[in-house]
PDB file of C-alpha atoms in Angstrom:
ATOM      1  CA  MET M   2     -56.542  -9.805   0.903  1.00  0.00           C
ATOM      2  CA  ALA M   3     -53.885  -7.825   0.747  1.00  0.00           C
ATOM      3  CA  THR M   4     -50.034  -9.153   1.453  1.00  0.00           C
ATOM      4  CA  ASP M   5     -46.992  -7.446   2.012  1.00  0.00           C
ATOM      5  CA  VAL M   6     -44.525  -8.099  -0.919  1.00  0.00           C
ATOM      6  CA  GLN M   7     -41.004  -8.300  -0.533  1.00  0.00           C
ATOM      7  CA  GLN M   8     -38.660  -6.961  -2.701  1.00  0.00           C
ATOM      8  CA  GLU M   9     -36.177  -9.068  -4.273  1.00  0.00           C
ATOM      9  CA  HIS M  10     -33.285  -6.402  -5.006  1.00  0.00           C
ATOM     10  CA  ALA M  11     -30.952  -5.561  -2.392  1.00  0.00           C
ATOM     11  CA  PRO M  12     -31.689  -2.489  -0.538  1.00  0.00           C
ATOM     12  CA  THR M  13     -29.977   0.802  -1.710  1.00  0.00           C
ATOM     13  CA  THR M  14     -29.300   3.930   0.382  1.00  0.00           C
ATOM     14  CA  ASN M  15     -30.306   7.712  -0.966  1.00  0.00           C
ATOM     15  CA  ASP M  16     -26.639   7.552  -2.745  1.00  0.00           C
ATOM     16  CA  GLY M  17     -27.140   4.634  -4.649  1.00  0.00           C
ATOM     17  CA  GLU M  18     -24.976   2.361  -2.536  1.00  0.00           C
ATOM     18  CA  LEU M  19     -25.578  -1.020  -2.054  1.00  0.00           C
ATOM     19  CA  PRO M  20     -25.016  -1.436   1.921  1.00  0.00           C
ATOM     20  CA  VAL M  21     -23.982  -5.102   1.715  1.00  0.00           C
ATOM     21  CA  LEU M  22     -21.917  -4.550  -0.926  1.00  0.00           C
ATOM     22  CA  GLY M  23     -20.237  -1.629   0.195  1.00  0.00           C
ATOM     23  CA  ILE M  24     -20.195  -0.636  -3.610  1.00  0.00           C
ATOM     24  CA  ASP M  25     -21.512   3.106  -4.628  1.00  0.00           C
ATOM     25  CA  ARG M  26     -22.891   2.881  -8.227  1.00  0.00           C
ATOM     26  CA  ARG M  27     -22.670   5.822  -8.837  1.00  0.00           C
ATOM     27  CA  ARG M  28     -18.824   6.551  -7.949  1.00  0.00           C
ATOM     28  CA  ALA M  29     -18.735   2.744  -9.594  1.00  0.00           C
ATOM     29  CA  GLY M  30     -20.114   4.372 -12.824  1.00  0.00           C
ATOM     30  CA  LEU M  31     -18.334   7.323 -13.091  1.00  0.00           C
ATOM     31  CA  GLY M  32     -15.033   5.853 -12.265  1.00  0.00           C
ATOM     32  CA  THR M  33     -16.048   3.379 -15.417  1.00  0.00           C
ATOM     33  CA  VAL M  34     -16.093   6.537 -17.733  1.00  0.00           C
ATOM     34  CA  GLY M  35     -13.022   7.969 -16.586  1.00  0.00           C
ATOM     35  CA  LEU M  36     -11.164   4.769 -17.337  1.00  0.00           C
ATOM     36  CA  ALA M  37     -13.177   4.558 -20.700  1.00  0.00           C
ATOM     37  CA  GLY M  38     -11.657   8.308 -21.320  1.00  0.00           C
ATOM     38  CA  PHE M  39      -8.172   7.408 -20.225  1.00  0.00           C
ATOM     39  CA  ILE M  40      -8.066   4.421 -22.486  1.00  0.00           C
ATOM     40  CA  GLY M  41      -9.590   6.293 -25.534  1.00  0.00           C
ATOM     41  CA  VAL M  42      -7.007   9.678 -24.926  1.00  0.00           C
ATOM     42  CA  TRP M  43      -4.299   7.234 -24.859  1.00  0.00           C
ATOM     43  CA  TRP M  44      -5.364   5.388 -27.962  1.00  0.00           C
ATOM     44  CA  LEU M  45      -5.526   8.364 -29.774  1.00  0.00           C
ATOM     45  CA  ALA M  46      -2.417   9.666 -28.754  1.00  0.00           C
ATOM     46  CA  ALA M  47      -0.575   6.581 -30.002  1.00  0.00           C
ATOM     47  CA  LEU M  48      -1.682   7.159 -33.412  1.00  0.00           C
ATOM     48  CA  PHE M  49       0.559  10.069 -33.660  1.00  0.00           C
ATOM     49  CA  GLN M  50       3.695   8.512 -32.097  1.00  0.00           C
ATOM     50  CA  PRO M  51       5.580   5.355 -32.402  1.00  0.00           C
ATOM     51  CA  ALA M  52       5.240   2.180 -30.765  1.00  0.00           C
ATOM     52  CA  TYR M  53       8.542   2.434 -28.997  1.00  0.00           C
ATOM     53  CA  VAL M  54       7.588   5.942 -27.491  1.00  0.00           C
ATOM     54  CA  LEU M  55       3.897   5.117 -27.238  1.00  0.00           C
ATOM     55  CA  PRO M  56       2.045   1.947 -28.032  1.00  0.00           C
ATOM     56  CA  SER M  57      -1.417   1.610 -28.280  1.00  0.00           C
ATOM     57  CA  PRO M  58      -3.815  -0.043 -25.930  1.00  0.00           C
ATOM     58  CA  ALA M  59      -3.857  -2.948 -28.401  1.00  0.00           C
ATOM     59  CA  VAL M  60      -0.418  -3.425 -28.874  1.00  0.00           C
ATOM     60  CA  VAL M  61       0.023  -3.569 -25.107  1.00  0.00           C
ATOM     61  CA  ALA M  62      -2.824  -5.980 -24.716  1.00  0.00           C
ATOM     62  CA  GLU M  63      -0.672  -8.528 -27.277  1.00  0.00           C
ATOM     63  CA  ALA M  64       2.576  -8.172 -25.482  1.00  0.00           C
ATOM     64  CA  ALA M  65       0.591  -8.977 -21.858  1.00  0.00           C
ATOM     65  CA  VAL M  66      -0.988 -11.835 -23.687  1.00  0.00           C
ATOM     66  CA  ALA M  67       2.136 -13.226 -24.643  1.00  0.00           C
ATOM     67  CA  GLU M  68       4.149 -12.388 -21.174  1.00  0.00           C
ATOM     68  CA  PHE M  69       1.286 -14.155 -19.719  1.00  0.00           C
ATOM     69  CA  ALA M  70       1.658 -17.410 -21.918  1.00  0.00           C
ATOM     70  CA  SER M  71       5.138 -17.387 -21.705  1.00  0.00           C
ATOM     71  CA  GLY M  72       4.886 -17.407 -17.749  1.00  0.00           C
ATOM     72  CA  GLU M  73       7.105 -14.442 -17.827  1.00  0.00           C
ATOM     73  CA  VAL M  74       4.430 -12.276 -15.536  1.00  0.00           C
ATOM     74  CA  LEU M  75       4.133 -15.248 -12.703  1.00  0.00           C
ATOM     75  CA  ILE M  76       7.660 -15.894 -12.721  1.00  0.00           C
ATOM     76  CA  ALA M  77       8.301 -12.161 -12.013  1.00  0.00           C
ATOM     77  CA  LEU M  78       5.526 -11.655  -9.887  1.00  0.00           C
ATOM     78  CA  GLY M  79       6.267 -14.671  -7.751  1.00  0.00           C
ATOM     79  CA  GLN M  80      10.106 -13.519  -7.381  1.00  0.00           C
ATOM     80  CA  SER M  81       8.938  -9.870  -6.096  1.00  0.00           C
ATOM     81  CA  ILE M  82       6.332 -11.071  -3.888  1.00  0.00           C
ATOM     82  CA  GLN M  83       9.079 -12.943  -1.752  1.00  0.00           C
ATOM     83  CA  HIS M  84      10.445  -9.587  -0.979  1.00  0.00           C
ATOM     84  CA  TRP M  85       7.503  -7.754  -0.700  1.00  0.00           C
ATOM     85  CA  ILE M  86       5.600  -9.938   1.853  1.00  0.00           C
ATOM     86  CA  PRO M  87       8.580  -9.800   4.122  1.00  0.00           C
ATOM     87  CA  GLY M  88       9.504  -6.578   3.694  1.00  0.00           C
ATOM     88  CA  THR M  89       6.219  -5.049   4.465  1.00  0.00           C
ATOM     89  CA  ILE M  90       5.520  -6.685   7.330  1.00  0.00           C
ATOM     90  CA  ILE M  91       8.788  -6.107   8.890  1.00  0.00           C
ATOM     91  CA  GLY M  92       8.437  -2.420   8.209  1.00  0.00           C
ATOM     92  CA  THR M  93       4.930  -1.993   9.248  1.00  0.00           C
ATOM     93  CA  THR M  94       5.425  -4.154  12.524  1.00  0.00           C
ATOM     94  CA  LEU M  95       8.951  -2.125  13.574  1.00  0.00           C
ATOM     95  CA  GLY M  96       6.968   1.066  12.728  1.00  0.00           C
ATOM     96  CA  VAL M  97       4.039   0.423  14.315  1.00  0.00           C
ATOM     97  CA  ALA M  98       5.827  -0.573  17.322  1.00  0.00           C
ATOM     98  CA  ALA M  99       8.238   2.193  17.072  1.00  0.00           C
ATOM     99  CA  GLY M 100       5.242   5.247  16.584  1.00  0.00           C
ATOM    100  CA  VAL M 101       3.044   3.844  19.172  1.00  0.00           C
ATOM    101  CA  ALA M 102       6.362   3.654  22.186  1.00  0.00           C
ATOM    102  CA  LEU M 103       7.693   7.223  21.242  1.00  0.00           C
ATOM    103  CA  GLY M 104       4.081   8.329  20.928  1.00  0.00           C
ATOM    104  CA  TRP M 105       3.317   7.741  24.454  1.00  0.00           C
ATOM    105  CA  SER M 106       6.386   8.083  26.110  1.00  0.00           C
ATOM    106  CA  SER M 107       7.819  11.612  26.237  1.00  0.00           C
ATOM    107  CA  LEU M 108      11.100  10.194  27.608  1.00  0.00           C
ATOM    108  CA  LEU M 109      11.730   8.008  24.595  1.00  0.00           C
ATOM    109  CA  ASP M 110      10.401  10.556  22.045  1.00  0.00           C
ATOM    110  CA  ASP M 111      12.993  12.991  23.707  1.00  0.00           C
ATOM    111  CA  ILE M 112      15.964  10.291  22.945  1.00  0.00           C
ATOM    112  CA  SER M 113      15.316   9.255  19.818  1.00  0.00           C
ATOM    113  CA  SER M 114      14.093  12.553  18.514  1.00  0.00           C
ATOM    114  CA  PRO M 115      17.738  13.491  16.749  1.00  0.00           C
ATOM    115  CA  VAL M 116      18.030  10.531  15.242  1.00  0.00           C
ATOM    116  CA  VAL M 117      14.721  10.241  13.912  1.00  0.00           C
ATOM    117  CA  ARG M 118      15.434  13.737  12.329  1.00  0.00           C
ATOM    118  CA  THR M 119      18.407  12.482  10.886  1.00  0.00           C
ATOM    119  CA  LEU M 120      17.131   9.458   9.700  1.00  0.00           C
ATOM    120  CA  ARG M 121      13.894  10.296   8.124  1.00  0.00           C
ATOM    121  CA  PRO M 122      15.050  12.105   5.251  1.00  0.00           C
ATOM    122  CA  VAL M 123      17.391   9.686   3.814  1.00  0.00           C
ATOM    123  CA  PRO M 124      15.302   7.906   1.066  1.00  0.00           C
ATOM    124  CA  PRO M 125      15.213   4.269   0.743  1.00  0.00           C
ATOM    125  CA  LEU M 126      17.127   4.118  -2.387  1.00  0.00           C
ATOM    126  CA  ALA M 127      20.102   5.780  -0.893  1.00  0.00           C
ATOM    127  CA  LEU M 128      20.531   2.678   1.276  1.00  0.00           C
ATOM    128  CA  ILE M 129      20.872   0.479  -1.796  1.00  0.00           C
ATOM    129  CA  GLY M 130      24.589   0.254  -0.726  1.00  0.00           C
ATOM    130  CA  PHE M 131      23.983  -1.044   2.475  1.00  0.00           C
ATOM    131  CA  ALA M 132      21.471  -2.915   1.360  1.00  0.00           C
ATOM    132  CA  ILE M 133      24.061  -5.207  -0.733  1.00  0.00           C
ATOM    133  CA  ALA M 134      26.760  -5.014   1.740  1.00  0.00           C
ATOM    134  CA  TRP M 135      24.890  -6.074   4.235  1.00  0.00           C
ATOM    135  CA  PHE M 136      22.564  -9.004   2.421  1.00  0.00           C
ATOM    136  CA  GLY M 137      23.798  -9.126  -0.831  1.00  0.00           C
ATOM    137  CA  ILE M 138      22.154  -9.178  -3.975  1.00  0.00           C
ATOM    138  CA  ASN M 139      19.081 -11.329  -2.881  1.00  0.00           C
ATOM    139  CA  HIS M 140      15.635 -11.052  -1.888  1.00  0.00           C
ATOM    140  CA  ALA M 141      16.803 -10.241   1.721  1.00  0.00           C
ATOM    141  CA  GLY M 142      18.482  -6.554   0.154  1.00  0.00           C
ATOM    142  CA  ALA M 143      15.393  -6.190  -1.633  1.00  0.00           C
ATOM    143  CA  ALA M 144      13.115  -6.287   1.350  1.00  0.00           C
ATOM    144  CA  PHE M 145      15.395  -4.107   3.370  1.00  0.00           C
ATOM    145  CA  ILE M 146      14.832  -1.689   0.917  1.00  0.00           C
ATOM    146  CA  ILE M 147      10.954  -2.306   1.418  1.00  0.00           C
ATOM    147  CA  ALA M 148      10.922  -2.288   4.894  1.00  0.00           C
ATOM    148  CA  ILE M 149      12.597   1.035   5.174  1.00  0.00           C
ATOM    149  CA  GLY M 150       9.918   2.766   2.981  1.00  0.00           C
ATOM    150  CA  ALA M 151       7.338   1.091   4.947  1.00  0.00           C
ATOM    151  CA  PHE M 152       8.918   1.828   8.738  1.00  0.00           C
ATOM    152  CA  TRP M 153       8.746   5.293   8.156  1.00  0.00           C
ATOM    153  CA  ILE M 154       5.062   6.028   7.120  1.00  0.00           C
ATOM    154  CA  ASN M 155       3.492   3.966   9.456  1.00  0.00           C
ATOM    155  CA  PHE M 156       6.268   5.390  12.570  1.00  0.00           C
ATOM    156  CA  TYR M 157       4.600   8.844  11.739  1.00  0.00           C
ATOM    157  CA  ALA M 158       1.004   7.715  11.524  1.00  0.00           C
ATOM    158  CA  SER M 159       1.182   5.736  14.877  1.00  0.00           C
ATOM    159  CA  TYR M 160       3.108   8.444  16.457  1.00  0.00           C
ATOM    160  CA  GLY M 161       0.335  10.797  15.450  1.00  0.00           C
ATOM    161  CA  GLY M 162      -2.673   8.639  16.547  1.00  0.00           C
ATOM    162  CA  VAL M 163      -0.802   7.742  19.928  1.00  0.00           C
ATOM    163  CA  GLU M 164      -0.338  11.561  20.451  1.00  0.00           C
ATOM    164  CA  GLY M 165      -3.884  12.358  19.140  1.00  0.00           C
ATOM    165  CA  VAL M 166      -5.400  10.250  22.051  1.00  0.00           C
ATOM    166  CA  SER M 167      -7.645  12.188  24.289  1.00  0.00           C
ATOM    167  CA  ASP M 168      -6.383  12.868  27.953  1.00  0.00           C
ATOM    168  CA  ASP M 169     -10.473  12.393  28.843  1.00  0.00           C
ATOM    169  CA  LEU M 170     -10.201   8.893  28.053  1.00  0.00           C
ATOM    170  CA  LEU M 171      -7.148   7.685  29.705  1.00  0.00           C
ATOM    171  CA  ASP M 172      -8.429   9.711  33.451  1.00  0.00           C
ATOM    172  CA  VAL M 173     -11.475   7.680  32.621  1.00  0.00           C
ATOM    173  CA  ALA M 174      -9.291   4.279  32.544  1.00  0.00           C
ATOM    174  CA  ARG M 175      -7.563   5.393  35.306  1.00  0.00           C
ATOM    175  CA  SER M 176     -10.639   5.979  37.642  1.00  0.00           C
ATOM    176  CA  LEU M 177     -11.827   2.133  36.542  1.00  0.00           C
ATOM    177  CA  GLY M 178      -8.153   0.905  37.766  1.00  0.00           C
ATOM    178  CA  VAL M 179      -6.298   0.899  34.799  1.00  0.00           C
ATOM    179  CA  ASP M 180      -3.139   2.245  36.034  1.00  0.00           C
ATOM    180  CA  SER M 181       0.034   0.464  34.362  1.00  0.00           C
ATOM    181  CA  ASP M 182       1.196   1.895  30.924  1.00  0.00           C
ATOM    182  CA  LEU M 183       1.256  -1.383  29.319  1.00  0.00           C
ATOM    183  CA  ALA M 184      -2.394  -1.744  30.739  1.00  0.00           C
ATOM    184  CA  LEU M 185      -3.337   1.781  29.070  1.00  0.00           C
ATOM    185  CA  ILE M 186      -1.786   1.325  25.848  1.00  0.00           C
ATOM    186  CA  LYS M 187      -3.667  -2.078  25.438  1.00  0.00           C
ATOM    187  CA  THR M 188      -6.982  -0.988  26.277  1.00  0.00           C
ATOM    188  CA  VAL M 189      -7.078   2.570  25.676  1.00  0.00           C
ATOM    189  CA  VAL M 190      -4.337   4.017  23.415  1.00  0.00           C
ATOM    190  CA  ILE M 191      -4.125   1.314  20.517  1.00  0.00           C
ATOM    191  CA  PRO M 192      -7.729   0.835  20.072  1.00  0.00           C
ATOM    192  CA  ALA M 193      -8.122   4.926  19.878  1.00  0.00           C
ATOM    193  CA  ALA M 194      -5.353   5.201  17.713  1.00  0.00           C
ATOM    194  CA  SER M 195      -6.232   2.577  15.291  1.00  0.00           C
ATOM    195  CA  PRO M 196      -8.025   4.727  12.754  1.00  0.00           C
ATOM    196  CA  GLU M 197      -4.872   6.447  12.244  1.00  0.00           C
ATOM    197  CA  ILE M 198      -2.685   3.263  12.614  1.00  0.00           C
ATOM    198  CA  MET M 199      -4.659   1.214  10.184  1.00  0.00           C
ATOM    199  CA  THR M 200      -4.494   4.334   7.394  1.00  0.00           C
ATOM    200  CA  GLY M 201      -1.049   4.327   8.022  1.00  0.00           C
ATOM    201  CA  ILE M 202      -0.995   0.345   7.340  1.00  0.00           C
ATOM    202  CA  ARG M 203      -2.952   0.950   4.013  1.00  0.00           C
ATOM    203  CA  THR M 204      -0.115   4.179   2.913  1.00  0.00           C
ATOM    204  CA  GLY M 205       2.584   1.862   3.591  1.00  0.00           C
ATOM    205  CA  ILE M 206       1.326  -1.485   1.514  1.00  0.00           C
ATOM    206  CA  GLY M 207       1.196   1.106  -1.468  1.00  0.00           C
ATOM    207  CA  ARG M 208       3.918   2.350  -1.084  1.00  0.00           C
ATOM    208  CA  CYS M 209       5.606  -0.843  -0.493  1.00  0.00           C
ATOM    209  CA  TRP M 210       4.651  -1.941  -4.173  1.00  0.00           C
ATOM    210  CA  MET M 211       6.170   1.247  -5.736  1.00  0.00           C
ATOM    211  CA  LEU M 212       9.401   0.078  -3.608  1.00  0.00           C
ATOM    212  CA  VAL M 213       9.114  -3.158  -5.491  1.00  0.00           C
ATOM    213  CA  VAL M 214      10.598  -1.305  -8.836  1.00  0.00           C
ATOM    214  CA  ALA M 215      13.425   0.440  -7.396  1.00  0.00           C
ATOM    215  CA  ALA M 216      14.795  -2.426  -4.879  1.00  0.00           C
ATOM    216  CA  GLU M 217      14.921  -4.243  -7.708  1.00  0.00           C
ATOM    217  CA  ILE M 218      17.060  -1.985  -9.634  1.00  0.00           C
ATOM    218  CA  PHE M 219      20.456  -3.274  -7.974  1.00  0.00           C
ATOM    219  CA  GLY M 220      20.002  -6.895  -9.931  1.00  0.00           C
ATOM    220  CA  VAL M 221      17.279  -8.667  -7.626  1.00  0.00           C
ATOM    221  CA  PRO M 222      14.959 -10.903 -10.019  1.00  0.00           C
ATOM    222  CA  GLY M 223      11.000  -9.783  -9.968  1.00  0.00           C
ATOM    223  CA  ILE M 224       9.177  -7.397 -11.664  1.00  0.00           C
ATOM    224  CA  GLY M 225      11.130  -4.463 -11.323  1.00  0.00           C
ATOM    225  CA  ARG M 226      13.828  -6.290 -12.877  1.00  0.00           C
ATOM    226  CA  ARG M 227      11.936  -7.163 -15.893  1.00  0.00           C
ATOM    227  CA  ILE M 228      10.560  -3.780 -16.065  1.00  0.00           C
ATOM    228  CA  LEU M 229      14.313  -2.654 -16.624  1.00  0.00           C
ATOM    229  CA  ARG M 230      15.312  -4.969 -18.821  1.00  0.00           C
ATOM    230  CA  ALA M 231      12.292  -4.082 -21.345  1.00  0.00           C
ATOM    231  CA  SER M 232      13.128  -0.314 -21.184  1.00  0.00           C
ATOM    232  CA  ASN M 233      16.564  -1.309 -22.053  1.00  0.00           C
ATOM    233  CA  ASN M 234      15.566  -2.905 -25.049  1.00  0.00           C
ATOM    234  CA  LEU M 235      13.116  -0.417 -25.624  1.00  0.00           C
ATOM    235  CA  GLN M 236      10.237  -2.606 -25.374  1.00  0.00           C
ATOM    236  CA  VAL M 237       7.723   0.176 -23.834  1.00  0.00           C
ATOM    237  CA  ASP M 238       4.759  -2.521 -24.668  1.00  0.00           C
ATOM    238  CA  VAL M 239       6.353  -5.082 -21.931  1.00  0.00           C
ATOM    239  CA  VAL M 240       7.113  -2.121 -19.287  1.00  0.00           C
ATOM    240  CA  ILE M 241       3.270  -1.023 -19.837  1.00  0.00           C
ATOM    241  CA  THR M 242       2.110  -4.673 -19.201  1.00  0.00           C
ATOM    242  CA  TYR M 243       4.351  -4.884 -15.975  1.00  0.00           C
ATOM    243  CA  ILE M 244       3.510  -1.405 -14.651  1.00  0.00           C
ATOM    244  CA  LEU M 245      -0.212  -2.305 -14.948  1.00  0.00           C
ATOM    245  CA  VAL M 246       0.551  -5.738 -13.341  1.00  0.00           C
ATOM    246  CA  LEU M 247       1.367  -3.827 -10.021  1.00  0.00           C
ATOM    247  CA  SER M 248      -1.624  -1.654 -10.481  1.00  0.00           C
ATOM    248  CA  VAL M 249      -3.844  -4.567 -10.334  1.00  0.00           C
ATOM    249  CA  MET M 250      -2.047  -6.464  -7.895  1.00  0.00           C
ATOM    250  CA  PHE M 251      -1.956  -3.305  -5.125  1.00  0.00           C
ATOM    251  CA  LEU M 252      -6.067  -2.940  -6.311  1.00  0.00           C
ATOM    252  CA  LEU M 253      -6.192  -6.329  -4.792  1.00  0.00           C
ATOM    253  CA  VAL M 254      -4.489  -5.924  -1.777  1.00  0.00           C
ATOM    254  CA  ASP M 255      -5.696  -2.360  -1.536  1.00  0.00           C
ATOM    255  CA  THR M 256      -9.539  -3.845  -1.439  1.00  0.00           C
ATOM    256  CA  ALA M 257      -8.692  -6.894   0.921  1.00  0.00           C
ATOM    257  CA  TYR M 258      -6.901  -4.662   3.564  1.00  0.00           C
ATOM    258  CA  ARG M 259      -9.983  -1.769   3.531  1.00  0.00           C
ATOM    259  CA  ALA M 260     -12.572  -4.891   3.740  1.00  0.00           C
ATOM    260  CA  VAL M 261     -10.534  -5.681   7.017  1.00  0.00           C
ATOM    261  CA  GLN M 262     -10.293  -2.095   7.652  1.00  0.00           C
ATOM    262  CA  ARG M 263     -14.029  -1.885   7.937  1.00  0.00           C
ATOM    263  CA  ARG M 264     -14.579  -4.689  10.577  1.00  0.00           C
ATOM    264  CA  VAL M 265     -11.799  -3.593  12.396  1.00  0.00           C
ATOM    265  CA  LEU M 266     -13.420   0.109  12.774  1.00  0.00           C
ATOM    266  CA  VAL M 267     -17.043  -0.527  12.538  1.00  0.00           C
ATOM    267  CA  TRP M 268     -17.710   1.005  16.142  1.00  0.00           C
ATOM    268  CA  ARG M 269     -16.411   4.363  14.172  1.00  0.00           C
TER     269      ARG M 269
END
């Protein structure tokens, strides 16, 4: 008697994607090839340059092992996280709130438009003097710089998302008895604008890791300060080590956030 045999391997799509794991095997394979090619080109270029200009991957690996063994990496990372987390949270929260408020209220938008247009072009690094004067050379000052960078990205993402909400959705909600602005924002506007808002948050998280280095150049301890100190000593292998640490941290946080984003936006 014939029986049905259940396949033991995970089901795949036509593109070779594992839907349970969310991994596109073809894309992962091509990415691996690209990474291997990059390391190969780097290794080849390092053969024609002194180590203080471009160290080879092997030299960087030795430096990384030494930095991890001494505990310097974990210390610097822990110091950077102390201002990356509050700066990212504060900047993201304020940016999303301001973007939703101004995107919804034309009155608030008109009142604040001159201020927004004036402050938006100011880069976070230009505010280092204010950070030192207001907070001192400490984690609070660095968090302020990071928060400024996160604020504007999330502000414009949320603002654009709210402005793009269909009037038809609002009309349907009003016809069902949702009349107050607060209720409309809570039940219609934010859910409809959530793809843009969450994309802005993701972009802001990456930007904040970039700002960690900039926020530490005025003396706050952390990865950025360690990079600056190594640069002054021409320790390019150490500089690359900490750059890779930042890259790995961004990759881990971004991967975790994308998993959350997929669950929240599962309705799309």
